[in-house]
Amino acid sequence: MSEYYSADLSEKILRGLTENALKCKSNGGAIPIGYKVCNQYYEIDPLTAPAVVEAFESYANGATMCQVADELNAKGVKNNVGGMVTENTVARMLHNRKYIGEYKFRDIITPNGIPAIVTEELFERVQSRMEINKKAPAKHKAEDEYILSGKLFCGKCERMMTGESGTSHTLDVHRYYKCYGVRKHLCDKKTVKKDYIENLVIKHIQNIMFDDKLIDRLADDVLEELNKEKYCYSYFKKTVFRNDKRHRKHHQCHTAGDTYPVNQTKA
């Protein structure tokens, strides 16, 4: 009987989802950046959609996925679970055909089923570039290795600094970090050489790791927190035991027909 009920329920759920899909309604799940759902229908989110267009344009014009992720984070864009945008987030975004208006559920595909955010021409330019980069993964990976991506902030305006690279007239490639505010003419912070700032941060971390006094202090802090947790656990355990004992006593008195003076019970 339970198997029959389960199969029947699954069939009804699938039927409902299919009916939604035929109307291009949202069937739940993660909502792509740039969209919002209103009354089960996809709508363009005016707050984040422009950032999506810029992300596609940046990648089509030569930016790496790491740089695109940095740009989105600098604008305050969050992924669909409220976290920071990563290269994987960008990869999923750039592959997502919803952005050209294509609705898809299982084998149901509806062109122009939802509002498009980017043009098909821009989308195809991005697909072509991703295909080229897929055939040269080693070179592409080397360009992406900015280890302070998402972690480095401008000391002047506090905006995020993103990794960039440029080629000089001698064909030498120079890599550096640039304040996002400079791009928008909101800050005059000079670029910082990638190797210089990364080595500086690594050296600082090493100094912290091998500072005996700091390690001792951190160990003391950890032990203090552990002791707090032990105290909280002990207090919680005693409270539960007390309440359980009170409840059983109350139940026994109630069963015997006695009156239980709750207000006289000690905490």
PDB file of C-alpha atoms in Angstrom:
ATOM      1  CA  MET A   1       0.000   0.000   0.000  1.00  0.00           C
ATOM      2  CA  SER A   2       2.783   2.430   0.948  1.00  0.00           C
ATOM      3  CA  GLU A   3       4.607   1.732  -2.338  1.00  0.00           C
ATOM      4  CA  TYR A   4       1.408   2.392  -4.290  1.00  0.00           C
ATOM      5  CA  TYR A   5       0.829   5.631  -2.378  1.00  0.00           C
ATOM      6  CA  SER A   6       4.421   6.735  -2.978  1.00  0.00           C
ATOM      7  CA  ALA A   7       4.229   6.001  -6.720  1.00  0.00           C
ATOM      8  CA  ASP A   8       0.875   7.784  -6.991  1.00  0.00           C
ATOM      9  CA  LEU A   9       2.233  10.812  -5.152  1.00  0.00           C
ATOM     10  CA  SER A  10       5.330  10.949  -7.371  1.00  0.00           C
ATOM     11  CA  GLU A  11       3.135  10.824 -10.474  1.00  0.00           C
ATOM     12  CA  LYS A  12       0.971  13.685  -9.204  1.00  0.00           C
ATOM     13  CA  ILE A  13       4.020  15.794  -8.349  1.00  0.00           C
ATOM     14  CA  LEU A  14       5.568  15.191 -11.781  1.00  0.00           C
ATOM     15  CA  ARG A  15       2.259  16.052 -13.439  1.00  0.00           C
ATOM     16  CA  GLY A  16       2.129  19.324 -11.505  1.00  0.00           C
ATOM     17  CA  LEU A  17       5.715  20.192 -12.401  1.00  0.00           C
ATOM     18  CA  THR A  18       5.063  19.405 -16.066  1.00  0.00           C
ATOM     19  CA  GLU A  19       1.970  21.625 -16.093  1.00  0.00           C
ATOM     20  CA  ASN A  20       4.062  24.424 -14.615  1.00  0.00           C
ATOM     21  CA  ALA A  21       6.754  23.876 -17.241  1.00  0.00           C
ATOM     22  CA  LEU A  22       4.248  24.103 -20.092  1.00  0.00           C
ATOM     23  CA  LYS A  23       3.323  27.546 -18.729  1.00  0.00           C
ATOM     24  CA  CYS A  24       7.017  28.449 -18.225  1.00  0.00           C
ATOM     25  CA  LYS A  25       6.503  28.731 -14.474  1.00  0.00           C
ATOM     26  CA  SER A  26       9.272  28.263 -11.932  1.00  0.00           C
ATOM     27  CA  ASN A  27       9.407  24.784 -10.416  1.00  0.00           C
ATOM     28  CA  GLY A  28      11.488  25.950  -7.466  1.00  0.00           C
ATOM     29  CA  GLY A  29      15.198  25.463  -7.021  1.00  0.00           C
ATOM     30  CA  ALA A  30      17.996  28.007  -7.314  1.00  0.00           C
ATOM     31  CA  ILE A  31      17.116  31.275  -9.034  1.00  0.00           C
ATOM     32  CA  PRO A  32      19.898  32.467 -11.373  1.00  0.00           C
ATOM     33  CA  ILE A  33      21.572  35.784 -10.569  1.00  0.00           C
ATOM     34  CA  GLY A  34      19.712  38.542 -12.407  1.00  0.00           C
ATOM     35  CA  TYR A  35      16.268  37.002 -12.011  1.00  0.00           C
ATOM     36  CA  LYS A  36      13.546  36.942  -9.390  1.00  0.00           C
ATOM     37  CA  VAL A  37      10.348  34.897  -9.230  1.00  0.00           C
ATOM     38  CA  CYS A  38       6.990  36.607  -8.832  1.00  0.00           C
ATOM     39  CA  ASN A  39       3.790  34.545  -8.769  1.00  0.00           C
ATOM     40  CA  GLN A  40       5.844  31.572 -10.042  1.00  0.00           C
ATOM     41  CA  TYR A  41       7.017  33.443 -13.159  1.00  0.00           C
ATOM     42  CA  TYR A  42      10.593  34.551 -13.848  1.00  0.00           C
ATOM     43  CA  GLU A  43      11.145  38.298 -13.934  1.00  0.00           C
ATOM     44  CA  ILE A  44      14.294  40.351 -14.484  1.00  0.00           C
ATOM     45  CA  ASP A  45      15.779  41.691 -11.254  1.00  0.00           C
ATOM     46  CA  PRO A  46      16.715  45.319 -12.042  1.00  0.00           C
ATOM     47  CA  LEU A  47      19.283  45.343  -9.223  1.00  0.00           C
ATOM     48  CA  THR A  48      21.431  42.430 -10.406  1.00  0.00           C
ATOM     49  CA  ALA A  49      20.629  41.982 -14.121  1.00  0.00           C
ATOM     50  CA  PRO A  50      22.998  44.795 -15.250  1.00  0.00           C
ATOM     51  CA  ALA A  51      25.859  43.022 -13.449  1.00  0.00           C
ATOM     52  CA  VAL A  52      25.055  39.840 -15.394  1.00  0.00           C
ATOM     53  CA  VAL A  53      25.276  41.709 -18.715  1.00  0.00           C
ATOM     54  CA  GLU A  54      28.609  43.235 -17.665  1.00  0.00           C
ATOM     55  CA  ALA A  55      29.882  39.788 -16.645  1.00  0.00           C
ATOM     56  CA  PHE A  56      29.101  38.363 -20.097  1.00  0.00           C
ATOM     57  CA  GLU A  57      30.651  41.393 -21.805  1.00  0.00           C
ATOM     58  CA  SER A  58      33.800  41.247 -19.651  1.00  0.00           C
ATOM     59  CA  TYR A  59      34.378  37.582 -20.415  1.00  0.00           C
ATOM     60  CA  ALA A  60      33.634  38.041 -24.123  1.00  0.00           C
ATOM     61  CA  ASN A  61      36.185  40.889 -24.203  1.00  0.00           C
ATOM     62  CA  GLY A  62      38.990  38.829 -22.684  1.00  0.00           C
ATOM     63  CA  ALA A  63      38.548  38.771 -18.898  1.00  0.00           C
ATOM     64  CA  THR A  64      39.104  35.477 -17.098  1.00  0.00           C
ATOM     65  CA  MET A  65      36.391  33.819 -15.019  1.00  0.00           C
ATOM     66  CA  CYS A  66      38.395  34.695 -11.925  1.00  0.00           C
ATOM     67  CA  GLN A  67      38.396  38.370 -12.909  1.00  0.00           C
ATOM     68  CA  VAL A  68      34.668  38.277 -13.669  1.00  0.00           C
ATOM     69  CA  ALA A  69      34.038  36.744 -10.233  1.00  0.00           C
ATOM     70  CA  ASP A  70      36.098  39.516  -8.624  1.00  0.00           C
ATOM     71  CA  GLU A  71      34.111  42.158 -10.505  1.00  0.00           C
ATOM     72  CA  LEU A  72      30.796  40.691  -9.354  1.00  0.00           C
ATOM     73  CA  ASN A  73      31.993  40.468  -5.748  1.00  0.00           C
ATOM     74  CA  ALA A  74      33.224  44.058  -5.904  1.00  0.00           C
ATOM     75  CA  LYS A  75      29.716  45.116  -6.937  1.00  0.00           C
ATOM     76  CA  GLY A  76      28.248  43.284  -3.958  1.00  0.00           C
ATOM     77  CA  VAL A  77      26.555  40.601  -6.052  1.00  0.00           C
ATOM     78  CA  LYS A  78      25.872  37.373  -4.134  1.00  0.00           C
ATOM     79  CA  ASN A  79      25.393  33.856  -5.457  1.00  0.00           C
ATOM     80  CA  ASN A  80      21.995  32.171  -5.151  1.00  0.00           C
ATOM     81  CA  VAL A  81      22.689  31.031  -1.583  1.00  0.00           C
ATOM     82  CA  GLY A  82      23.914  34.420  -0.404  1.00  0.00           C
ATOM     83  CA  GLY A  83      27.641  33.676  -0.579  1.00  0.00           C
ATOM     84  CA  MET A  84      30.519  35.107  -2.582  1.00  0.00           C
ATOM     85  CA  VAL A  85      30.652  34.577  -6.326  1.00  0.00           C
ATOM     86  CA  THR A  86      33.304  32.030  -7.341  1.00  0.00           C
ATOM     87  CA  GLU A  87      34.725  30.907 -10.677  1.00  0.00           C
ATOM     88  CA  ASN A  88      32.274  27.982 -10.600  1.00  0.00           C
ATOM     89  CA  THR A  89      29.418  30.463 -10.140  1.00  0.00           C
ATOM     90  CA  VAL A  90      30.627  32.388 -13.189  1.00  0.00           C
ATOM     91  CA  ALA A  91      31.046  29.204 -15.247  1.00  0.00           C
ATOM     92  CA  ARG A  92      27.462  28.142 -14.505  1.00  0.00           C
ATOM     93  CA  MET A  93      26.236  31.647 -15.302  1.00  0.00           C
ATOM     94  CA  LEU A  94      28.018  31.827 -18.659  1.00  0.00           C
ATOM     95  CA  HIS A  95      26.640  28.408 -19.689  1.00  0.00           C
ATOM     96  CA  ASN A  96      23.072  29.104 -18.545  1.00  0.00           C
ATOM     97  CA  ARG A  97      20.715  29.458 -21.518  1.00  0.00           C
ATOM     98  CA  LYS A  98      18.053  31.028 -19.319  1.00  0.00           C
ATOM     99  CA  TYR A  99      19.901  34.294 -19.878  1.00  0.00           C
ATOM    100  CA  ILE A 100      18.835  34.271 -23.543  1.00  0.00           C
ATOM    101  CA  GLY A 101      15.243  33.514 -22.529  1.00  0.00           C
ATOM    102  CA  GLU A 102      15.251  29.734 -22.911  1.00  0.00           C
ATOM    103  CA  TYR A 103      13.049  27.864 -20.426  1.00  0.00           C
ATOM    104  CA  LYS A 104      13.931  24.202 -19.840  1.00  0.00           C
ATOM    105  CA  PHE A 105      12.428  21.470 -17.671  1.00  0.00           C
ATOM    106  CA  ARG A 106      13.348  17.852 -18.425  1.00  0.00           C
ATOM    107  CA  ASP A 107      12.580  17.467 -22.148  1.00  0.00           C
ATOM    108  CA  ILE A 108      10.414  20.599 -22.322  1.00  0.00           C
ATOM    109  CA  ILE A 109      12.339  23.463 -23.949  1.00  0.00           C
ATOM    110  CA  THR A 110      10.615  26.776 -24.682  1.00  0.00           C
ATOM    111  CA  PRO A 111      12.553  29.528 -26.511  1.00  0.00           C
ATOM    112  CA  ASN A 112      11.639  33.015 -25.238  1.00  0.00           C
ATOM    113  CA  GLY A 113       9.786  31.380 -22.349  1.00  0.00           C
ATOM    114  CA  ILE A 114      11.292  33.837 -19.873  1.00  0.00           C
ATOM    115  CA  PRO A 115      12.650  37.396 -20.225  1.00  0.00           C
ATOM    116  CA  ALA A 116      16.142  37.426 -21.755  1.00  0.00           C
ATOM    117  CA  ILE A 117      18.933  39.346 -20.015  1.00  0.00           C
ATOM    118  CA  VAL A 118      21.673  39.039 -22.655  1.00  0.00           C
ATOM    119  CA  THR A 119      21.474  38.941 -26.436  1.00  0.00           C
ATOM    120  CA  GLU A 120      22.008  35.705 -28.336  1.00  0.00           C
ATOM    121  CA  GLU A 121      24.942  37.331 -30.146  1.00  0.00           C
ATOM    122  CA  LEU A 122      26.738  38.088 -26.855  1.00  0.00           C
ATOM    123  CA  PHE A 123      25.884  34.647 -25.460  1.00  0.00           C
ATOM    124  CA  GLU A 124      27.367  32.907 -28.525  1.00  0.00           C
ATOM    125  CA  ARG A 125      30.537  35.032 -28.320  1.00  0.00           C
ATOM    126  CA  VAL A 126      30.979  33.827 -24.748  1.00  0.00           C
ATOM    127  CA  GLN A 127      30.372  30.176 -25.736  1.00  0.00           C
ATOM    128  CA  SER A 128      32.973  30.453 -28.495  1.00  0.00           C
ATOM    129  CA  ARG A 129      35.584  31.868 -26.123  1.00  0.00           C
ATOM    130  CA  MET A 130      34.883  29.184 -23.512  1.00  0.00           C
ATOM    131  CA  GLU A 131      35.324  26.512 -26.184  1.00  0.00           C
ATOM    132  CA  ILE A 132      38.696  27.995 -27.163  1.00  0.00           C
ATOM    133  CA  ASN A 133      39.836  28.158 -23.529  1.00  0.00           C
ATOM    134  CA  LYS A 134      38.744  24.561 -22.976  1.00  0.00           C
ATOM    135  CA  LYS A 135      41.216  23.465 -25.653  1.00  0.00           C
ATOM    136  CA  ALA A 136      44.062  25.351 -23.946  1.00  0.00           C
ATOM    137  CA  PRO A 137      43.430  24.642 -20.230  1.00  0.00           C
ATOM    138  CA  ALA A 138      47.038  25.002 -19.020  1.00  0.00           C
ATOM    139  CA  LYS A 139      47.495  28.511 -20.412  1.00  0.00           C
ATOM    140  CA  HIS A 140      44.072  29.585 -19.168  1.00  0.00           C
ATOM    141  CA  LYS A 141      44.753  28.230 -15.691  1.00  0.00           C
ATOM    142  CA  ALA A 142      48.062  30.117 -15.454  1.00  0.00           C
ATOM    143  CA  GLU A 143      46.266  33.390 -16.195  1.00  0.00           C
ATOM    144  CA  ASP A 144      43.759  32.745 -13.416  1.00  0.00           C
ATOM    145  CA  GLU A 145      46.098  32.255 -10.465  1.00  0.00           C
ATOM    146  CA  TYR A 146      45.469  35.383  -8.415  1.00  0.00           C
ATOM    147  CA  ILE A 147      45.560  33.908  -4.925  1.00  0.00           C
ATOM    148  CA  LEU A 148      44.254  37.082  -3.252  1.00  0.00           C
ATOM    149  CA  SER A 149      41.105  37.208  -5.386  1.00  0.00           C
ATOM    150  CA  GLY A 150      38.148  38.055  -3.158  1.00  0.00           C
ATOM    151  CA  LYS A 151      40.475  38.761  -0.213  1.00  0.00           C
ATOM    152  CA  LEU A 152      42.318  41.987  -1.093  1.00  0.00           C
ATOM    153  CA  PHE A 153      40.726  45.379  -0.466  1.00  0.00           C
ATOM    154  CA  CYS A 154      41.826  48.914  -1.307  1.00  0.00           C
ATOM    155  CA  GLY A 155      43.362  50.836   1.597  1.00  0.00           C
ATOM    156  CA  LYS A 156      41.880  54.100   0.305  1.00  0.00           C
ATOM    157  CA  CYS A 157      38.262  53.349  -0.576  1.00  0.00           C
ATOM    158  CA  GLU A 158      37.914  49.804   0.873  1.00  0.00           C
ATOM    159  CA  ARG A 159      36.590  48.444  -2.420  1.00  0.00           C
ATOM    160  CA  MET A 160      37.763  45.060  -3.639  1.00  0.00           C
ATOM    161  CA  MET A 161      40.967  44.829  -5.669  1.00  0.00           C
ATOM    162  CA  THR A 162      40.786  42.483  -8.638  1.00  0.00           C
ATOM    163  CA  GLY A 163      43.457  40.672 -10.615  1.00  0.00           C
ATOM    164  CA  GLU A 164      44.380  41.986 -14.054  1.00  0.00           C
ATOM    165  CA  SER A 165      47.136  41.514 -16.594  1.00  0.00           C
ATOM    166  CA  GLY A 166      48.561  43.484 -19.471  1.00  0.00           C
ATOM    167  CA  THR A 167      51.167  43.041 -22.208  1.00  0.00           C
ATOM    168  CA  SER A 168      53.879  45.669 -22.711  1.00  0.00           C
ATOM    169  CA  HIS A 169      55.406  46.754 -26.028  1.00  0.00           C
ATOM    170  CA  THR A 170      58.151  44.192 -25.370  1.00  0.00           C
ATOM    171  CA  LEU A 171      55.446  41.495 -25.182  1.00  0.00           C
ATOM    172  CA  ASP A 172      56.128  40.898 -21.484  1.00  0.00           C
ATOM    173  CA  VAL A 173      53.024  40.018 -19.463  1.00  0.00           C
ATOM    174  CA  HIS A 174      52.550  42.067 -16.290  1.00  0.00           C
ATOM    175  CA  ARG A 175      50.113  40.903 -13.623  1.00  0.00           C
ATOM    176  CA  TYR A 176      48.771  43.134 -10.893  1.00  0.00           C
ATOM    177  CA  TYR A 177      45.826  43.936  -8.645  1.00  0.00           C
ATOM    178  CA  LYS A 178      43.675  46.963  -9.394  1.00  0.00           C
ATOM    179  CA  CYS A 179      41.092  48.699  -7.215  1.00  0.00           C
ATOM    180  CA  TYR A 180      37.579  48.299  -8.582  1.00  0.00           C
ATOM    181  CA  GLY A 181      36.939  51.962  -7.701  1.00  0.00           C
ATOM    182  CA  VAL A 182      39.660  53.054 -10.136  1.00  0.00           C
ATOM    183  CA  ARG A 183      37.760  51.455 -13.010  1.00  0.00           C
ATOM    184  CA  LYS A 184      34.720  53.538 -12.099  1.00  0.00           C
ATOM    185  CA  HIS A 185      36.838  56.688 -11.557  1.00  0.00           C
ATOM    186  CA  LEU A 186      35.934  56.666  -7.860  1.00  0.00           C
ATOM    187  CA  CYS A 187      39.444  56.093  -6.490  1.00  0.00           C
ATOM    188  CA  ASP A 188      43.023  56.998  -7.426  1.00  0.00           C
ATOM    189  CA  LYS A 189      44.767  53.993  -5.873  1.00  0.00           C
ATOM    190  CA  LYS A 190      47.719  52.835  -7.987  1.00  0.00           C
ATOM    191  CA  THR A 191      47.897  49.241  -9.170  1.00  0.00           C
ATOM    192  CA  VAL A 192      49.924  46.795  -7.062  1.00  0.00           C
ATOM    193  CA  LYS A 193      52.213  44.197  -8.614  1.00  0.00           C
ATOM    194  CA  LYS A 194      50.820  40.702  -8.177  1.00  0.00           C
ATOM    195  CA  ASP A 195      54.068  39.031  -7.051  1.00  0.00           C
ATOM    196  CA  TYR A 196      54.931  41.827  -4.623  1.00  0.00           C
ATOM    197  CA  ILE A 197      51.627  41.874  -2.727  1.00  0.00           C
ATOM    198  CA  GLU A 198      51.181  38.088  -2.744  1.00  0.00           C
ATOM    199  CA  ASN A 199      54.691  37.501  -1.381  1.00  0.00           C
ATOM    200  CA  LEU A 200      54.140  40.207   1.238  1.00  0.00           C
ATOM    201  CA  VAL A 201      50.946  38.528   2.448  1.00  0.00           C
ATOM    202  CA  ILE A 202      52.555  35.067   2.464  1.00  0.00           C
ATOM    203  CA  LYS A 203      55.521  36.380   4.475  1.00  0.00           C
ATOM    204  CA  HIS A 204      53.169  38.027   6.980  1.00  0.00           C
ATOM    205  CA  ILE A 205      51.222  34.774   7.392  1.00  0.00           C
ATOM    206  CA  GLN A 206      54.470  32.860   7.928  1.00  0.00           C
ATOM    207  CA  ASN A 207      55.536  35.355  10.603  1.00  0.00           C
ATOM    208  CA  ILE A 208      52.233  34.811  12.383  1.00  0.00           C
ATOM    209  CA  MET A 209      52.484  31.025  12.114  1.00  0.00           C
ATOM    210  CA  PHE A 210      55.957  30.951  13.688  1.00  0.00           C
ATOM    211  CA  ASP A 211      55.307  33.514  16.420  1.00  0.00           C
ATOM    212  CA  ASP A 212      55.471  31.418  19.623  1.00  0.00           C
ATOM    213  CA  LYS A 213      53.831  34.094  21.770  1.00  0.00           C
ATOM    214  CA  LEU A 214      50.928  34.420  19.356  1.00  0.00           C
ATOM    215  CA  ILE A 215      50.528  30.637  19.130  1.00  0.00           C
ATOM    216  CA  ASP A 216      50.428  30.414  22.942  1.00  0.00           C
ATOM    217  CA  ARG A 217      47.820  33.168  23.068  1.00  0.00           C
ATOM    218  CA  LEU A 218      45.702  31.464  20.421  1.00  0.00           C
ATOM    219  CA  ALA A 219      45.978  28.163  22.303  1.00  0.00           C
ATOM    220  CA  ASP A 220      44.803  29.873  25.499  1.00  0.00           C
ATOM    221  CA  ASP A 221      41.864  31.427  23.632  1.00  0.00           C
ATOM    222  CA  VAL A 222      40.880  28.044  22.185  1.00  0.00           C
ATOM    223  CA  LEU A 223      41.043  26.376  25.609  1.00  0.00           C
ATOM    224  CA  GLU A 224      38.957  29.176  27.097  1.00  0.00           C
ATOM    225  CA  GLU A 225      36.286  28.696  24.419  1.00  0.00           C
ATOM    226  CA  LEU A 226      36.316  24.931  24.961  1.00  0.00           C
ATOM    227  CA  ASN A 227      35.842  25.424  28.697  1.00  0.00           C
ATOM    228  CA  LYS A 228      32.925  27.763  27.987  1.00  0.00           C
ATOM    229  CA  GLU A 229      31.344  25.119  25.770  1.00  0.00           C
ATOM    230  CA  LYS A 230      31.841  22.458  28.454  1.00  0.00           C
ATOM    231  CA  TYR A 231      30.208  24.741  31.032  1.00  0.00           C
ATOM    232  CA  CYS A 232      27.292  25.505  28.702  1.00  0.00           C
ATOM    233  CA  TYR A 233      26.846  21.813  27.945  1.00  0.00           C
ATOM    234  CA  SER A 234      26.939  20.917  31.650  1.00  0.00           C
ATOM    235  CA  TYR A 235      24.434  23.660  32.490  1.00  0.00           C
ATOM    236  CA  PHE A 236      22.157  22.600  29.625  1.00  0.00           C
ATOM    237  CA  LYS A 237      22.337  18.940  30.703  1.00  0.00           C
ATOM    238  CA  LYS A 238      21.434  19.814  34.313  1.00  0.00           C
ATOM    239  CA  THR A 239      18.554  22.028  33.157  1.00  0.00           C
ATOM    240  CA  VAL A 240      17.141  19.285  30.936  1.00  0.00           C
ATOM    241  CA  PHE A 241      17.454  16.744  33.762  1.00  0.00           C
ATOM    242  CA  ARG A 242      15.720  19.122  36.199  1.00  0.00           C
ATOM    243  CA  ASN A 243      12.875  19.846  33.793  1.00  0.00           C
ATOM    244  CA  ASP A 244      12.467  16.165  32.985  1.00  0.00           C
ATOM    245  CA  LYS A 245      12.336  15.310  36.694  1.00  0.00           C
ATOM    246  CA  ARG A 246       9.768  18.058  37.282  1.00  0.00           C
ATOM    247  CA  HIS A 247       7.659  16.843  34.366  1.00  0.00           C
ATOM    248  CA  ARG A 248       7.671  13.229  35.626  1.00  0.00           C
ATOM    249  CA  LYS A 249       6.730  14.352  39.141  1.00  0.00           C
ATOM    250  CA  HIS A 250       3.915  16.460  37.752  1.00  0.00           C
ATOM    251  CA  HIS A 251       2.687  13.507  35.671  1.00  0.00           C
ATOM    252  CA  GLN A 252       2.756  11.188  38.701  1.00  0.00           C
ATOM    253  CA  CYS A 253       0.818  13.665  40.851  1.00  0.00           C
ATOM    254  CA  HIS A 254      -1.712  14.249  38.075  1.00  0.00           C
ATOM    255  CA  THR A 255      -2.210  10.496  37.626  1.00  0.00           C
ATOM    256  CA  ALA A 256      -2.740  10.070  41.371  1.00  0.00           C
ATOM    257  CA  GLY A 257      -5.287  12.894  41.379  1.00  0.00           C
ATOM    258  CA  ASP A 258      -3.127  15.188  43.508  1.00  0.00           C
ATOM    259  CA  THR A 259      -2.541  18.884  42.961  1.00  0.00           C
ATOM    260  CA  TYR A 260       0.989  19.760  41.917  1.00  0.00           C
ATOM    261  CA  PRO A 261       2.173  23.146  43.221  1.00  0.00           C
ATOM    262  CA  VAL A 262       4.144  24.301  40.181  1.00  0.00           C
ATOM    263  CA  ASN A 263       4.895  27.726  41.642  1.00  0.00           C
ATOM    264  CA  GLN A 264       6.618  26.135  44.638  1.00  0.00           C
ATOM    265  CA  THR A 265       9.037  24.070  42.572  1.00  0.00           C
ATOM    266  CA  LYS A 266      12.647  25.137  42.811  1.00  0.00           C
ATOM    267  CA  ALA A 267      14.447  25.959  39.586  1.00  0.00           C
TER     268      ALA A 267
END
